[in-house]
Each structure stands twice: as structure tokens, then as C-alpha cells.
Amino acid sequence: MDAGYNDIARWQYADIPRVFGATEKQARSLVIKTKDELERLLKDPSFCDGKGVQLVELWMPREDAPRALKITTEVAARTNALVEE
């Protein structure tokens, strides 16, 4: 979990549509940092209508992953440690 390849570079991802020339009428960008914000967004009719490009920058807690994935990576790490010995 602490390997450098797990780090995501900080950048203003919500600005991506503008980088490619989209106007506010053509694309909508949102930054979601909490579960409550996400739940409100998913209930918002203007978001759910599917019109136009909508980019959502979703912030998640560090090490947030499904339990099965965490178990798999732990087993792989132990196996790799044995192979390296």
C-alpha cells in the first residue's frame, strides 16, 4: 500500500474538459469529497439526465479498496516475499 505507484499525482482533474476546449455549456465538472456529496449528486436530476459531458473528480480515503482486493494484495505480497528470498 505504501509503494510509490499507488500515489496519484495532485492535479486539477476537474479542469480537464477546459483543457480540451470545452465550454461550461458543453461540459460540467464537479469535485466530490464526501459520501454525502456523492449521494446528493446521484439524486440530482440535472446530473442524472445524461446530457453533455460530466466529469466527476471523486476523492476517496487512502487505502479505500474492496476487502477482497486487500486480501488478494496481501497474499500476493507474501508470495512475492517468498520468491525474493
PDB file of C-alpha atoms in Angstrom:
ATOM      1  CA  MET A   1       0.000   0.000   0.000  1.00  0.00           C
ATOM      2  CA  ASP A   2       2.917   2.358   0.577  1.00  0.00           C
ATOM      3  CA  ALA A   3       4.541   1.793  -2.830  1.00  0.00           C
ATOM      4  CA  GLY A   4       5.007   4.939  -4.893  1.00  0.00           C
ATOM      5  CA  TYR A   5       2.930   3.602  -7.789  1.00  0.00           C
ATOM      6  CA  ASN A   6      -0.157   3.833  -5.562  1.00  0.00           C
ATOM      7  CA  ASP A   7       0.212   7.610  -5.270  1.00  0.00           C
ATOM      8  CA  ILE A   8      -1.977   9.667  -7.559  1.00  0.00           C
ATOM      9  CA  ALA A   9      -0.463  12.927  -8.726  1.00  0.00           C
ATOM     10  CA  ARG A  10      -2.236  16.013  -7.433  1.00  0.00           C
ATOM     11  CA  TRP A  11      -3.699  17.990 -10.274  1.00  0.00           C
ATOM     12  CA  GLN A  12      -6.902  19.869 -11.015  1.00  0.00           C
ATOM     13  CA  TYR A  13      -8.635  16.951 -12.724  1.00  0.00           C
ATOM     14  CA  ALA A  14     -11.933  18.837 -12.807  1.00  0.00           C
ATOM     15  CA  ASP A  15     -10.305  21.228 -15.314  1.00  0.00           C
ATOM     16  CA  ILE A  16      -9.781  18.501 -17.926  1.00  0.00           C
ATOM     17  CA  PRO A  17     -12.797  19.496 -20.081  1.00  0.00           C
ATOM     18  CA  ARG A  18     -11.490  23.084 -20.283  1.00  0.00           C
ATOM     19  CA  VAL A  19      -8.022  21.803 -21.217  1.00  0.00           C
ATOM     20  CA  PHE A  20      -9.624  20.235 -24.290  1.00  0.00           C
ATOM     21  CA  GLY A  21     -11.548  23.410 -25.123  1.00  0.00           C
ATOM     22  CA  ALA A  22     -14.975  22.599 -23.708  1.00  0.00           C
ATOM     23  CA  THR A  23     -17.124  25.489 -22.544  1.00  0.00           C
ATOM     24  CA  GLU A  24     -19.300  25.473 -19.420  1.00  0.00           C
ATOM     25  CA  LYS A  25     -22.301  24.793 -21.673  1.00  0.00           C
ATOM     26  CA  GLN A  26     -20.620  21.746 -23.220  1.00  0.00           C
ATOM     27  CA  ALA A  27     -19.179  20.140 -20.101  1.00  0.00           C
ATOM     28  CA  ARG A  28     -19.773  20.151 -16.395  1.00  0.00           C
ATOM     29  CA  SER A  29     -17.066  19.372 -13.828  1.00  0.00           C
ATOM     30  CA  LEU A  30     -17.663  18.513 -10.203  1.00  0.00           C
ATOM     31  CA  VAL A  31     -15.427  17.732  -7.247  1.00  0.00           C
ATOM     32  CA  ILE A  32     -16.874  15.277  -4.724  1.00  0.00           C
ATOM     33  CA  LYS A  33     -15.080  14.807  -1.402  1.00  0.00           C
ATOM     34  CA  THR A  34     -17.647  13.114   0.854  1.00  0.00           C
ATOM     35  CA  LYS A  35     -20.128  10.273   0.711  1.00  0.00           C
ATOM     36  CA  ASP A  36     -22.974  12.736   1.381  1.00  0.00           C
ATOM     37  CA  GLU A  37     -21.909  14.904  -1.569  1.00  0.00           C
ATOM     38  CA  LEU A  38     -21.852  11.815  -3.796  1.00  0.00           C
ATOM     39  CA  GLU A  39     -25.281  10.686  -2.646  1.00  0.00           C
ATOM     40  CA  ARG A  40     -26.729  14.162  -3.356  1.00  0.00           C
ATOM     41  CA  LEU A  41     -25.097  14.196  -6.783  1.00  0.00           C
ATOM     42  CA  LEU A  42     -26.521  10.801  -7.724  1.00  0.00           C
ATOM     43  CA  LYS A  43     -30.013  12.033  -6.776  1.00  0.00           C
ATOM     44  CA  ASP A  44     -29.653  15.322  -8.681  1.00  0.00           C
ATOM     45  CA  PRO A  45     -31.911  15.240 -11.779  1.00  0.00           C
ATOM     46  CA  SER A  46     -29.627  17.638 -13.670  1.00  0.00           C
ATOM     47  CA  PHE A  47     -26.757  15.176 -13.204  1.00  0.00           C
ATOM     48  CA  CYS A  48     -28.810  12.078 -13.942  1.00  0.00           C
ATOM     49  CA  ASP A  49     -30.305  13.371 -17.204  1.00  0.00           C
ATOM     50  CA  GLY A  50     -27.117  12.365 -19.014  1.00  0.00           C
ATOM     51  CA  LYS A  51     -26.939  15.480 -21.177  1.00  0.00           C
ATOM     52  CA  GLY A  52     -23.473  16.658 -22.121  1.00  0.00           C
ATOM     53  CA  VAL A  53     -20.103  15.705 -20.717  1.00  0.00           C
ATOM     54  CA  GLN A  54     -19.955  15.425 -16.942  1.00  0.00           C
ATOM     55  CA  LEU A  55     -16.626  14.865 -15.241  1.00  0.00           C
ATOM     56  CA  VAL A  56     -16.645  13.960 -11.561  1.00  0.00           C
ATOM     57  CA  GLU A  57     -13.427  14.191  -9.570  1.00  0.00           C
ATOM     58  CA  LEU A  58     -14.068  11.792  -6.699  1.00  0.00           C
ATOM     59  CA  TRP A  59     -11.861  11.960  -3.608  1.00  0.00           C
ATOM     60  CA  MET A  60     -11.556   8.754  -1.634  1.00  0.00           C
ATOM     61  CA  PRO A  61      -9.801   7.890   1.609  1.00  0.00           C
ATOM     62  CA  ARG A  62      -6.309   6.467   1.342  1.00  0.00           C
ATOM     63  CA  GLU A  63      -6.327   2.672   1.134  1.00  0.00           C
ATOM     64  CA  ASP A  64     -10.033   2.605   0.254  1.00  0.00           C
ATOM     65  CA  ALA A  65     -10.466  -0.675  -1.595  1.00  0.00           C
ATOM     66  CA  PRO A  66     -12.799  -3.664  -1.530  1.00  0.00           C
ATOM     67  CA  ARG A  67     -11.943  -6.209   1.150  1.00  0.00           C
ATOM     68  CA  ALA A  68     -11.343  -8.922  -1.467  1.00  0.00           C
ATOM     69  CA  LEU A  69      -8.767  -6.735  -3.239  1.00  0.00           C
ATOM     70  CA  LYS A  70      -6.949  -6.013   0.028  1.00  0.00           C
ATOM     71  CA  ILE A  71      -6.779  -9.736   0.825  1.00  0.00           C
ATOM     72  CA  THR A  72      -5.526 -10.548  -2.672  1.00  0.00           C
ATOM     73  CA  THR A  73      -2.764  -7.944  -2.493  1.00  0.00           C
ATOM     74  CA  GLU A  74      -1.690  -9.149   0.951  1.00  0.00           C
ATOM     75  CA  VAL A  75      -1.407 -12.726  -0.321  1.00  0.00           C
ATOM     76  CA  ALA A  76       0.499 -11.554  -3.407  1.00  0.00           C
ATOM     77  CA  ALA A  77       2.898  -9.546  -1.247  1.00  0.00           C
ATOM     78  CA  ARG A  78       3.609 -12.581   0.960  1.00  0.00           C
ATOM     79  CA  THR A  79       4.118 -14.781  -2.120  1.00  0.00           C
ATOM     80  CA  ASN A  80       6.458 -12.235  -3.687  1.00  0.00           C
ATOM     81  CA  ALA A  81       8.451 -12.020  -0.455  1.00  0.00           C
ATOM     82  CA  LEU A  82       8.949 -15.813  -0.539  1.00  0.00           C
ATOM     83  CA  VAL A  83      10.055 -15.740  -4.189  1.00  0.00           C
ATOM     84  CA  GLU A  84      12.575 -12.968  -3.480  1.00  0.00           C
ATOM     85  CA  GLU A  85      14.257 -14.966  -0.676  1.00  0.00           C
TER      86      GLU A  85
END
